[in-house]
């Protein structure tokens, strides 16, 4: 038999591969190219060994690999032959059969003379997914906000200031003395060390007591799970007119409808909520009471009480999303609604995404025992539990005091950065720009009325390496004309003074020329 043209790969990656695997790859390639046809014998091991200048055992190992992969079979007394039907042909022939079936079915059901659907034309059908929930945004064309030189994303912490070397010690301690009994399944509500640390912290700093905790993969998973457990198609969720789109998406994924409750400069209007509750079907109220997302307003105690009373009267649970509680600068932050919840109707959701960084994916739901039991069972169904090592590392970091020192450092830093942005905007006002805003008592962003339409601003800025969110993406009321969209949300936490100054210069020049 004539020698095969065998090309052994010499790429960087192939250097670490065993020789017999490289030979198996080359033989497979030769078979695919048709150098040896199906059912035809391979050259003998001796021939191949001589051609490639290797030991016969190496060739036998390569052939054995091809047998295992289904390309070659051993034939008694006649050596090794290429199989009759190559592995690639098997799936291709399945596709052809499916395609022919589809074609002939559609031919029968439509026109027999339809020349585009000839039985002999092999059209590769693409699988017809039947989505129950479909996202219309293409994930691949969404560049991450942190990939921009100037990232004004509202809730973005400054990841550069996270104490990685301190945190690394927590991890390495855990890896030096692994807790073998904790590395398996179970404990879907979270590692006891972490839930205990969080419970102590919440009791001390946020006055939340008598509730259970479940650790989740960031608040988003908590929102999604709550929506899966409590909502069904046709249910309604009362949300603030301006809000957090990922939460809306979680509710809508269960088939729920959003009911817009209007807000004023003091936050959501309780009378509007009452009007909607009377109409019925509302199953949940979603609120961001401390730093209303995106407007940053703190909901006054009197309104909180009114809302709680309404929820109690109509038997509706409240989700309180307290995503950046500690970053409050002018006074102590108001205690969460969950701290005064005699009926246990508040589902409190919070996160480490702002205190650490978004990719850490540690969040938690705090609620009464009945709900947490069900949520934990659902968590087990979805993904068993959160990553154990990261939970233990965060617990250790909290226990050793690193978490609270970092928090104090970052609160001081973000306080300064808020004040800097406020003074920069006041300078702009003095220069005559039609900018209007209230200085928020806390949070990581300012909600600013730019005095002119901001429609198209985000896209223009993206071409200038600036990421900025505008009112359009947060406002549920869409029937306004362009001139009515005037607000932007300027995150001030993730960049230093120099970066904010440069970025703001680009924003104002783009908007006002
Ligand atoms: C209103 C709100 N809730 C929750 C989160 C945090 O989400 P996660 O914990 O899933 O990172 C954010 C982050 O931007 C937020 O703005």
Short mmCIF file of C-alpha atoms and ligand atoms in Angstrom, two decimals:
data_model
loop_
_atom_site.label_atom_id
_atom_site.label_comp_id
_atom_site.label_asym_id
_atom_site.label_seq_id
_atom_site.Cartn_x
_atom_site.Cartn_y
_atom_site.Cartn_z
CA UNK A 1 0.00 0.00 0.00
CA UNK A 2 1.29 3.45 -0.83
CA UNK A 3 2.52 5.55 2.08
CA UNK A 4 0.03 7.96 3.62
CA UNK A 5 0.78 11.64 3.72
CA UNK A 6 0.90 12.08 7.51
CA UNK A 7 1.44 15.52 8.99
CA UNK A 8 2.36 15.60 12.68
CA UNK A 9 1.32 18.87 14.34
CA UNK A 10 4.16 20.97 15.68
CA UNK A 11 2.12 23.69 17.41
CA UNK A 12 3.08 24.99 20.88
CA UNK A 13 0.17 23.09 22.40
CA UNK A 14 1.21 19.83 20.73
CA UNK A 15 4.64 19.89 22.45
CA UNK A 16 3.06 18.65 25.66
CA UNK A 17 1.10 15.85 23.93
CA UNK A 18 2.36 12.25 23.79
CA UNK A 19 3.84 11.20 20.44
CA UNK A 20 1.28 8.40 19.91
CA UNK A 21 -1.56 10.95 20.21
CA UNK A 22 0.03 13.18 17.57
CA UNK A 23 0.29 10.15 15.29
CA UNK A 24 -3.34 9.24 16.00
CA UNK A 25 -4.34 12.82 15.06
CA UNK A 26 -2.37 12.58 11.79
CA UNK A 27 -3.91 9.20 10.91
CA UNK A 28 -7.41 10.51 11.68
CA UNK A 29 -6.74 13.49 9.44
CA UNK A 30 -5.62 11.16 6.63
CA UNK A 31 -8.82 9.11 7.01
CA UNK A 32 -10.97 12.26 6.98
CA UNK A 33 -9.20 13.42 3.81
CA UNK A 34 -9.98 10.06 2.16
CA UNK A 35 -6.37 8.92 1.88
CA UNK A 36 -7.66 5.59 3.23
CA UNK A 37 -11.28 4.89 2.37
CA UNK A 38 -13.87 3.32 4.69
CA UNK A 39 -13.31 -0.47 5.01
CA UNK A 40 -9.80 -0.14 3.56
CA UNK A 41 -6.83 -1.52 5.52
CA UNK A 42 -4.37 0.81 7.20
CA UNK A 43 -0.71 0.44 6.26
CA UNK A 44 0.98 -2.08 8.55
CA UNK A 45 2.45 -0.98 11.86
CA UNK A 46 5.92 -1.78 10.56
CA UNK A 47 5.40 0.42 7.47
CA UNK A 48 4.10 3.32 9.55
CA UNK A 49 6.88 2.95 12.13
CA UNK A 50 9.49 3.10 9.38
CA UNK A 51 7.80 6.06 7.68
CA UNK A 52 7.57 8.09 10.89
CA UNK A 53 10.80 6.82 12.35
CA UNK A 54 9.23 5.69 15.62
CA UNK A 55 8.91 2.48 17.56
CA UNK A 56 6.21 -0.02 16.46
CA UNK A 57 4.70 0.15 19.95
CA UNK A 58 4.07 3.86 19.46
CA UNK A 59 2.18 3.09 16.25
CA UNK A 60 0.16 0.36 18.00
CA UNK A 61 -0.77 2.82 20.77
CA UNK A 62 -1.89 5.37 18.14
CA UNK A 63 -4.00 2.75 16.33
CA UNK A 64 -5.52 1.60 19.64
CA UNK A 65 -6.52 5.23 20.27
CA UNK A 66 -8.26 5.36 16.88
CA UNK A 67 -10.04 2.08 17.66
CA UNK A 68 -11.26 3.59 20.94
CA UNK A 69 -12.51 6.66 19.09
CA UNK A 70 -14.39 4.54 16.55
CA UNK A 71 -12.33 5.37 13.41
CA UNK A 72 -10.59 2.04 12.98
CA UNK A 73 -11.45 -1.56 13.75
CA UNK A 74 -9.33 -4.69 14.14
CA UNK A 75 -10.08 -7.41 11.56
CA UNK A 76 -8.92 -10.93 12.37
CA UNK A 77 -5.86 -11.87 10.38
CA UNK A 78 -6.08 -8.79 8.17
CA UNK A 79 -4.81 -6.10 10.54
CA UNK A 80 -6.59 -2.79 11.06
CA UNK A 81 -9.17 -1.29 8.74
CA UNK A 82 -11.02 1.99 8.62
CA UNK A 83 -14.60 1.47 9.82
CA UNK A 84 -17.39 1.32 7.23
CA UNK A 85 -19.14 4.38 8.56
CA UNK A 86 -16.94 7.14 9.89
CA UNK A 87 -17.98 8.77 13.19
CA UNK A 88 -18.49 12.10 11.42
CA UNK A 89 -20.73 10.47 8.82
CA UNK A 90 -23.02 9.09 11.48
CA UNK A 91 -24.24 12.46 12.76
CA UNK A 92 -24.23 13.93 9.25
CA UNK A 93 -26.47 11.10 8.01
CA UNK A 94 -28.82 11.67 10.93
CA UNK A 95 -29.07 15.31 9.90
CA UNK A 96 -29.78 14.30 6.30
CA UNK A 97 -32.51 11.90 7.40
CA UNK A 98 -34.06 14.54 9.64
CA UNK A 99 -33.79 17.07 6.87
CA UNK A 100 -35.44 14.75 4.36
CA UNK A 101 -38.21 13.98 6.82
CA UNK A 102 -38.78 17.66 7.45
CA UNK A 103 -38.70 18.38 3.74
CA UNK A 104 -41.12 15.62 2.81
CA UNK A 105 -43.48 16.49 5.66
CA UNK A 106 -43.58 20.11 4.69
CA UNK A 107 -43.97 19.15 1.04
CA UNK A 108 -47.02 17.07 1.87
CA UNK A 109 -48.53 19.72 4.00
CA UNK A 110 -47.89 22.54 1.56
CA UNK A 111 -47.44 22.35 -2.16
CA UNK A 112 -46.13 19.13 -3.79
CA UNK A 113 -44.67 21.25 -6.58
CA UNK A 114 -42.67 23.45 -4.27
CA UNK A 115 -39.31 23.27 -6.04
CA UNK A 116 -37.43 24.81 -3.13
CA UNK A 117 -38.24 21.76 -1.05
CA UNK A 118 -37.10 18.94 -3.32
CA UNK A 119 -36.62 15.66 -1.44
CA UNK A 120 -33.13 15.23 -2.79
CA UNK A 121 -31.94 18.65 -1.68
CA UNK A 122 -30.17 18.22 1.63
CA UNK A 123 -30.96 21.30 3.67
CA UNK A 124 -29.38 21.23 7.10
CA UNK A 125 -32.22 22.10 9.45
CA UNK A 126 -31.37 24.19 12.46
CA UNK A 127 -32.92 22.99 15.68
CA UNK A 128 -36.18 24.68 16.50
CA UNK A 129 -35.94 25.82 20.12
CA UNK A 130 -39.24 26.41 21.87
CA UNK A 131 -38.31 29.04 24.45
CA UNK A 132 -40.63 29.65 27.37
CA UNK A 133 -38.69 32.80 28.23
CA UNK A 134 -36.68 34.61 25.59
CA UNK A 135 -34.15 37.38 26.05
CA UNK A 136 -34.02 39.73 23.09
CA UNK A 137 -30.63 41.36 23.85
CA UNK A 138 -27.65 39.63 22.25
CA UNK A 139 -25.21 38.79 24.99
CA UNK A 140 -22.16 38.83 22.72
CA UNK A 141 -22.56 42.46 21.70
CA UNK A 142 -22.69 43.76 25.26
CA UNK A 143 -19.25 45.08 26.17
CA UNK A 144 -18.70 44.97 29.91
CA UNK A 145 -18.87 48.42 31.57
CA UNK A 146 -15.49 47.80 33.20
CA UNK A 147 -13.92 47.48 29.74
CA UNK A 148 -14.44 51.24 29.22
CA UNK A 149 -11.70 53.70 30.18
CA UNK A 150 -14.23 55.82 32.08
CA UNK A 151 -16.83 53.67 33.77
CA UNK A 152 -19.64 55.67 35.35
CA UNK A 153 -21.81 52.58 36.03
CA UNK A 154 -23.88 53.50 39.05
CA UNK A 155 -23.11 50.69 41.46
CA UNK A 156 -19.56 49.94 40.46
CA UNK A 157 -17.10 49.77 43.39
CA UNK A 158 -13.42 50.52 42.83
CA UNK A 159 -12.13 46.97 42.43
CA UNK A 160 -8.56 48.23 42.43
CA UNK A 161 -8.89 49.08 46.11
CA UNK A 162 -9.97 45.61 47.24
CA UNK A 163 -7.40 44.14 49.68
CA UNK A 164 -6.56 41.05 47.64
CA UNK A 165 -3.42 40.11 49.56
CA UNK A 166 -5.33 40.14 52.85
CA UNK A 167 -8.12 38.07 51.30
CA UNK A 168 -5.59 35.69 49.80
CA UNK A 169 -4.52 34.73 53.34
CA UNK A 170 -8.07 33.68 54.17
CA UNK A 171 -8.06 31.42 51.12
CA UNK A 172 -4.64 29.98 51.76
CA UNK A 173 -5.51 29.19 55.41
CA UNK A 174 -8.52 27.27 54.12
CA UNK A 175 -6.47 25.39 51.56
CA UNK A 176 -3.78 24.54 54.11
CA UNK A 177 -6.32 23.06 56.50
CA UNK A 178 -9.30 22.06 54.36
CA UNK A 179 -12.49 21.23 56.21
CA UNK A 180 -13.09 17.90 54.51
CA UNK A 181 -16.56 17.43 55.96
CA UNK A 182 -17.70 20.71 54.35
CA UNK A 183 -16.54 20.05 50.81
CA UNK A 184 -19.46 17.96 49.62
CA UNK A 185 -23.11 18.63 48.96
CA UNK A 186 -25.73 19.65 51.52
CA UNK A 187 -26.05 22.92 53.46
CA UNK A 188 -27.79 24.53 50.51
CA UNK A 189 -28.78 27.53 52.65
CA UNK A 190 -25.10 28.34 53.00
CA UNK A 191 -22.05 27.57 55.09
CA UNK A 192 -22.88 27.94 58.77
CA UNK A 193 -19.71 30.03 59.37
CA UNK A 194 -20.87 32.59 56.82
CA UNK A 195 -24.55 32.72 57.75
CA UNK A 196 -23.53 33.17 61.40
CA UNK A 197 -21.15 36.01 60.53
CA UNK A 198 -23.82 37.70 58.42
CA UNK A 199 -26.50 37.19 61.11
CA UNK A 200 -24.25 38.80 63.75
CA UNK A 201 -23.37 41.65 61.42
CA UNK A 202 -27.00 42.29 60.44
CA UNK A 203 -28.08 42.26 64.08
CA UNK A 204 -25.36 44.70 65.09
CA UNK A 205 -25.29 47.07 62.12
CA UNK A 206 -28.71 46.81 60.47
CA UNK A 207 -30.87 45.84 63.51
CA UNK A 208 -32.26 42.77 61.75
CA UNK A 209 -33.06 39.93 64.14
CA UNK A 210 -35.23 36.79 64.29
CA UNK A 211 -34.87 35.87 60.65
CA UNK A 212 -33.15 33.13 58.71
CA UNK A 213 -30.52 33.56 56.02
CA UNK A 214 -29.88 31.86 52.72
CA UNK A 215 -26.69 32.52 50.77
CA UNK A 216 -27.21 32.92 47.05
CA UNK A 217 -25.20 33.65 43.94
CA UNK A 218 -25.56 37.42 44.30
CA UNK A 219 -28.87 39.17 44.90
CA UNK A 220 -29.90 38.36 41.38
CA UNK A 221 -30.23 34.68 42.15
CA UNK A 222 -32.25 35.57 45.25
CA UNK A 223 -34.61 37.73 43.19
CA UNK A 224 -34.95 35.01 40.58
CA UNK A 225 -35.65 32.29 43.14
CA UNK A 226 -38.20 34.37 45.02
CA UNK A 227 -39.93 35.08 41.76
CA UNK A 228 -39.95 31.38 40.84
CA UNK A 229 -41.36 30.38 44.22
CA UNK A 230 -43.97 33.08 44.66
CA UNK A 231 -45.09 34.20 41.22
CA UNK A 232 -46.98 32.67 38.37
CA UNK A 233 -48.17 33.87 34.99
CA UNK A 234 -50.66 36.69 35.35
CA UNK A 235 -49.51 37.76 38.82
CA UNK A 236 -48.55 41.37 39.29
CA UNK A 237 -45.53 42.90 40.96
CA UNK A 238 -45.67 46.52 42.11
CA UNK A 239 -42.45 48.30 41.22
CA UNK A 240 -41.20 51.86 41.37
CA UNK A 241 -41.49 53.78 38.10
CA UNK A 242 -37.71 54.08 37.98
CA UNK A 243 -36.03 50.85 38.86
CA UNK A 244 -33.57 48.04 38.48
CA UNK A 245 -34.08 46.19 35.17
CA UNK A 246 -32.49 42.87 36.27
CA UNK A 247 -35.12 42.62 39.04
CA UNK A 248 -37.90 43.35 36.53
CA UNK A 249 -36.48 40.64 34.26
CA UNK A 250 -36.50 38.14 37.13
CA UNK A 251 -40.18 38.83 37.85
CA UNK A 252 -41.14 38.74 34.20
CA UNK A 253 -39.36 35.40 33.77
CA UNK A 254 -42.14 33.87 35.88
CA UNK A 255 -44.79 35.42 33.66
CA UNK A 256 -45.57 38.23 36.08
CA UNK A 257 -46.63 41.66 34.96
CA UNK A 258 -45.07 44.85 36.35
CA UNK A 259 -47.38 47.46 37.81
CA UNK A 260 -45.81 50.89 37.85
CA UNK A 261 -46.09 52.90 41.05
CA UNK A 262 -45.19 56.51 40.47
CA UNK A 263 -42.64 58.23 42.63
CA UNK A 264 -41.87 61.82 43.55
CA UNK A 265 -38.74 63.39 44.98
CA UNK A 266 -39.36 61.52 48.24
CA UNK A 267 -39.63 58.13 46.57
CA UNK A 268 -42.56 55.84 45.87
CA UNK A 269 -46.01 57.36 46.56
CA UNK A 270 -47.99 55.20 49.04
CA UNK A 271 -51.38 56.48 47.80
CA UNK A 272 -50.54 55.25 44.29
CA UNK A 273 -49.62 51.87 45.72
CA UNK A 274 -52.94 51.73 47.58
CA UNK A 275 -54.83 52.42 44.34
CA UNK A 276 -53.10 49.52 42.62
CA UNK A 277 -53.51 47.15 45.56
CA UNK A 278 -57.25 47.73 45.57
CA UNK A 279 -57.40 46.51 41.97
CA UNK A 280 -56.06 43.12 43.14
CA UNK A 281 -53.64 40.48 41.76
CA UNK A 282 -50.53 42.15 43.19
CA UNK A 283 -48.40 39.43 44.79
CA UNK A 284 -45.20 41.28 45.54
CA UNK A 285 -43.93 44.81 46.11
CA UNK A 286 -40.31 45.39 45.09
CA UNK A 287 -38.55 48.33 46.76
CA UNK A 288 -35.07 49.82 47.14
CA UNK A 289 -35.90 51.99 50.18
CA UNK A 290 -32.49 53.14 51.39
CA UNK A 291 -30.97 54.43 48.16
CA UNK A 292 -33.77 54.21 45.64
CA UNK A 293 -32.42 52.69 42.46
CA UNK A 294 -31.65 54.68 40.33
CA UNK A 295 -32.72 58.02 41.84
CA UNK A 296 -30.80 57.55 45.16
CA UNK A 297 -33.64 59.01 47.28
CA UNK A 298 -34.06 57.58 50.80
CA UNK A 299 -37.66 56.57 51.50
CA UNK A 300 -38.88 58.42 54.59
CA UNK A 301 -39.90 56.44 57.69
CA UNK A 302 -43.51 57.67 57.43
CA UNK A 303 -43.83 56.32 53.88
CA UNK A 304 -42.22 53.04 54.89
CA UNK A 305 -44.83 52.61 57.62
CA UNK A 306 -47.67 53.38 55.23
CA UNK A 307 -46.34 50.87 52.72
CA UNK A 308 -45.87 48.21 55.37
CA UNK A 309 -49.44 48.71 56.57
CA UNK A 310 -50.77 48.42 53.04
CA UNK A 311 -48.76 45.23 52.47
CA UNK A 312 -50.14 43.77 55.70
CA UNK A 313 -53.71 44.80 54.85
CA UNK A 314 -53.61 43.23 51.37
CA UNK A 315 -51.47 40.23 52.33
CA UNK A 316 -48.66 41.11 49.92
CA UNK A 317 -44.97 40.43 50.58
CA UNK A 318 -42.35 43.16 50.18
CA UNK A 319 -38.93 42.53 48.65
CA UNK A 320 -36.53 45.02 50.19
CA UNK A 321 -33.40 45.21 48.03
CA UNK A 322 -30.72 46.83 50.21
CA UNK A 323 -27.77 46.62 47.88
CA UNK A 324 -25.35 49.25 49.23
CA UNK A 325 -26.50 49.83 52.80
CA UNK A 326 -23.20 50.84 54.40
CA UNK A 327 -22.30 53.53 51.91
CA UNK A 328 -24.22 56.27 53.67
CA UNK A 329 -22.35 59.45 54.46
CA UNK A 330 -24.38 62.19 56.11
CA UNK A 331 -25.83 60.20 59.00
CA UNK A 332 -26.40 56.63 60.08
CA UNK A 333 -28.47 54.86 57.40
CA UNK A 334 -32.11 54.20 58.29
CA UNK A 335 -32.66 50.68 59.59
CA UNK A 336 -34.13 48.43 56.89
CA UNK A 337 -37.87 47.73 56.78
CA UNK A 338 -36.91 44.13 57.61
CA UNK A 339 -35.76 45.34 61.04
CA UNK A 340 -39.35 46.15 61.97
CA UNK A 341 -41.38 43.36 60.44
CA UNK A 342 -43.73 41.83 63.01
CA UNK A 343 -45.64 39.87 60.36
CA UNK A 344 -42.55 38.46 58.65
CA UNK A 345 -43.68 39.70 55.23
CA UNK A 346 -40.42 41.42 54.26
CA UNK A 347 -37.98 39.49 52.09
CA UNK A 348 -34.70 41.25 52.63
CA UNK A 349 -32.09 40.86 49.90
CA UNK A 350 -28.53 42.11 50.04
CA UNK A 351 -25.15 41.48 48.49
CA UNK A 352 -21.36 41.55 48.79
CA UNK A 353 -21.12 42.88 45.23
CA UNK A 354 -20.60 46.46 46.35
CA UNK A 355 -18.60 45.70 49.49
CA UNK A 356 -16.25 43.41 47.59
CA UNK A 357 -16.74 43.23 43.81
CA UNK A 358 -19.57 42.11 41.53
CA UNK A 359 -17.88 38.93 40.35
CA UNK A 360 -17.63 37.51 43.87
CA UNK A 361 -21.25 36.35 43.53
CA UNK A 362 -22.16 36.24 47.18
CA UNK A 363 -25.54 37.59 48.14
CA UNK A 364 -28.14 36.62 50.68
CA UNK A 365 -31.86 36.50 51.32
CA UNK A 366 -33.11 37.11 54.85
CA UNK A 367 -36.68 36.10 55.62
CA UNK A 368 -38.80 34.06 57.95
CA UNK A 369 -38.12 30.38 58.49
CA UNK A 370 -40.87 29.10 56.22
CA UNK A 371 -39.71 31.02 53.17
CA UNK A 372 -36.01 30.30 53.72
CA UNK A 373 -36.73 26.57 54.06
CA UNK A 374 -38.49 26.59 50.70
CA UNK A 375 -35.86 28.78 49.07
CA UNK A 376 -33.06 26.50 50.28
CA UNK A 377 -34.85 23.46 48.87
CA UNK A 378 -35.21 25.32 45.57
CA UNK A 379 -31.54 26.32 45.69
CA UNK A 380 -30.62 22.63 46.09
CA UNK A 381 -32.69 21.88 43.02
CA UNK A 382 -31.08 24.65 40.97
CA UNK A 383 -27.40 24.29 41.82
CA UNK A 384 -27.04 22.59 45.23
CA UNK A 385 -25.24 25.47 46.94
CA UNK A 386 -22.82 28.35 46.50
CA UNK A 387 -19.09 27.75 46.16
CA UNK A 388 -17.95 26.51 49.58
CA UNK A 389 -14.43 27.94 49.52
CA UNK A 390 -15.54 31.45 48.71
CA UNK A 391 -18.17 31.28 51.45
CA UNK A 392 -15.62 30.09 53.99
CA UNK A 393 -13.10 32.71 52.88
CA UNK A 394 -15.62 35.53 53.24
CA UNK A 395 -16.62 34.17 56.66
CA UNK A 396 -12.98 34.10 57.76
CA UNK A 397 -12.41 37.60 56.42
CA UNK A 398 -15.42 38.85 58.39
CA UNK A 399 -14.41 36.98 61.51
CA UNK A 400 -10.86 38.38 61.40
CA UNK A 401 -12.15 41.93 61.07
CA UNK A 402 -10.87 42.51 57.51
CA UNK A 403 -14.35 43.03 56.12
CA UNK A 404 -15.28 45.87 58.47
CA UNK A 405 -11.93 47.67 58.10
CA UNK A 406 -12.32 47.51 54.32
CA UNK A 407 -15.86 48.80 54.67
CA UNK A 408 -14.73 51.75 56.79
CA UNK A 409 -11.93 52.56 54.31
CA UNK A 410 -14.27 52.39 51.32
CA UNK A 411 -17.00 54.43 53.02
CA UNK A 412 -14.45 57.22 53.65
CA UNK A 413 -13.19 56.94 50.07
CA UNK A 414 -16.65 56.99 48.46
CA UNK A 415 -17.74 59.83 50.75
CA UNK A 416 -14.83 61.91 49.39
CA UNK A 417 -15.61 60.88 45.84
CA UNK A 418 -19.27 61.85 46.24
CA UNK A 419 -18.22 65.26 47.56
CA UNK A 420 -15.77 65.68 44.71
CA UNK A 421 -18.38 64.92 42.04
CA UNK A 422 -20.86 67.26 43.76
CA UNK A 423 -18.31 70.09 43.69
CA UNK A 424 -17.48 69.37 40.06
CA UNK A 425 -21.16 69.54 39.10
CA UNK A 426 -21.59 72.77 41.08
CA UNK A 427 -18.68 74.22 39.09
CA UNK A 428 -20.51 73.26 35.92
CA UNK A 429 -23.64 74.97 37.23
CA UNK A 430 -21.65 78.14 37.93
CA UNK A 431 -20.35 77.98 34.36
CA UNK A 432 -23.99 78.09 33.23
CA UNK A 433 -24.69 74.44 32.35
CA UNK A 434 -28.38 73.62 33.01
CA UNK A 435 -27.56 70.86 35.49
CA UNK A 436 -29.77 70.07 38.48
CA UNK A 437 -29.41 67.49 41.22
CA UNK A 438 -29.84 66.75 44.91
CA UNK A 439 -26.80 65.59 46.81
CA UNK A 440 -27.72 62.06 47.95
CA UNK A 441 -27.14 61.08 51.58
CA UNK A 442 -25.49 57.89 50.45
CA UNK A 443 -25.05 55.37 47.67
CA UNK A 444 -22.53 55.20 44.87
CA UNK A 445 -24.13 57.41 42.24
CA UNK A 446 -25.77 60.78 41.59
CA UNK A 447 -29.03 61.17 39.71
CA UNK A 448 -28.62 64.28 37.63
CA UNK A 449 -31.04 66.29 35.51
CA UNK A 450 -28.94 67.50 32.57
CA UNK A 451 -31.58 70.03 31.48
CA UNK A 452 -31.59 68.77 27.87
CA UNK A 453 -32.56 65.49 26.22
CA UNK A 454 -30.07 62.71 26.86
CA UNK A 455 -31.48 60.43 24.13
CA UNK A 456 -28.55 58.95 22.18
CA UNK A 457 -25.97 60.17 24.71
CA UNK A 458 -25.05 56.71 25.97
CA UNK A 459 -24.29 55.44 22.46
CA UNK A 460 -22.23 58.53 21.56
CA UNK A 461 -20.20 58.15 24.74
CA UNK A 462 -19.52 54.49 24.09
CA UNK A 463 -17.58 55.48 20.99
CA UNK A 464 -15.48 57.76 23.23
CA UNK A 465 -14.66 55.00 25.72
CA UNK A 466 -17.11 56.26 28.36
CA UNK A 467 -19.77 54.07 29.96
CA UNK A 468 -22.77 55.94 31.33
CA UNK A 469 -26.32 54.90 32.15
CA UNK A 470 -29.19 57.19 31.34
CA UNK A 471 -32.82 57.50 32.40
CA UNK A 472 -34.03 55.57 29.36
CA UNK A 473 -32.89 52.24 30.72
CA UNK A 474 -34.45 52.76 34.16
CA UNK A 475 -37.78 54.39 33.35
CA UNK A 476 -40.71 52.03 32.92
CA UNK A 477 -42.91 54.73 31.44
CA UNK A 478 -41.97 54.84 27.78
CA UNK A 479 -44.61 57.02 26.21
CA UNK A 480 -42.75 60.25 26.76
CA UNK A 481 -41.18 62.19 23.91
CA UNK A 482 -37.39 62.46 23.67
CA UNK A 483 -37.13 65.88 25.30
CA UNK A 484 -38.54 64.45 28.53
CA UNK A 485 -35.62 62.10 29.08
CA UNK A 486 -33.10 64.32 30.83
CA UNK A 487 -31.57 62.32 33.69
CA UNK A 488 -28.32 60.43 33.89
CA UNK A 489 -26.97 58.26 36.72
CA UNK A 490 -23.35 59.09 37.41
CA UNK A 491 -21.49 56.47 39.40
CA UNK A 492 -18.75 58.13 41.43
CA UNK A 493 -17.28 55.19 43.35
CA UNK A 494 -15.11 53.36 40.85
CA UNK A 495 -12.84 56.17 39.65
CA UNK A 496 -10.46 58.63 41.27
CA UNK A 497 -10.79 62.42 41.03
CA UNK A 498 -8.64 62.70 37.94
CA UNK A 499 -10.57 60.00 36.08
CA UNK A 500 -13.93 61.50 37.07
CA UNK A 501 -12.82 64.95 35.89
CA UNK A 502 -11.64 63.62 32.53
CA UNK A 503 -14.73 61.45 32.05
CA UNK A 504 -17.13 64.25 33.00
CA UNK A 505 -15.40 66.56 30.55
CA UNK A 506 -16.16 64.10 27.74
CA UNK A 507 -19.78 63.76 28.92
CA UNK A 508 -20.45 67.50 29.06
CA UNK A 509 -18.66 68.20 25.77
CA UNK A 510 -20.64 65.44 24.06
CA UNK A 511 -23.94 66.70 25.42
CA UNK A 512 -23.53 70.47 25.25
CA UNK A 513 -20.84 70.77 22.54
C1 LIG B 1 -30.71 47.55 42.85
C2 LIG B 1 -29.64 46.50 42.86
N1 LIG B 1 -29.87 45.35 43.46
C3 LIG B 1 -28.92 44.40 43.52
C4 LIG B 1 -27.70 44.59 42.95
C5 LIG B 1 -26.60 43.57 43.12
O1 LIG B 1 -26.78 42.47 42.38
P1 LIG B 1 -25.86 41.20 42.61
O2 LIG B 1 -25.80 40.91 44.07
O3 LIG B 1 -26.58 40.15 41.85
O4 LIG B 1 -24.51 41.50 42.07
C6 LIG B 1 -27.43 45.74 42.27
C7 LIG B 1 -26.15 45.91 41.57
O5 LIG B 1 -25.94 46.72 40.72
C8 LIG B 1 -28.41 46.74 42.25
O6 LIG B 1 -28.16 47.90 41.65
#
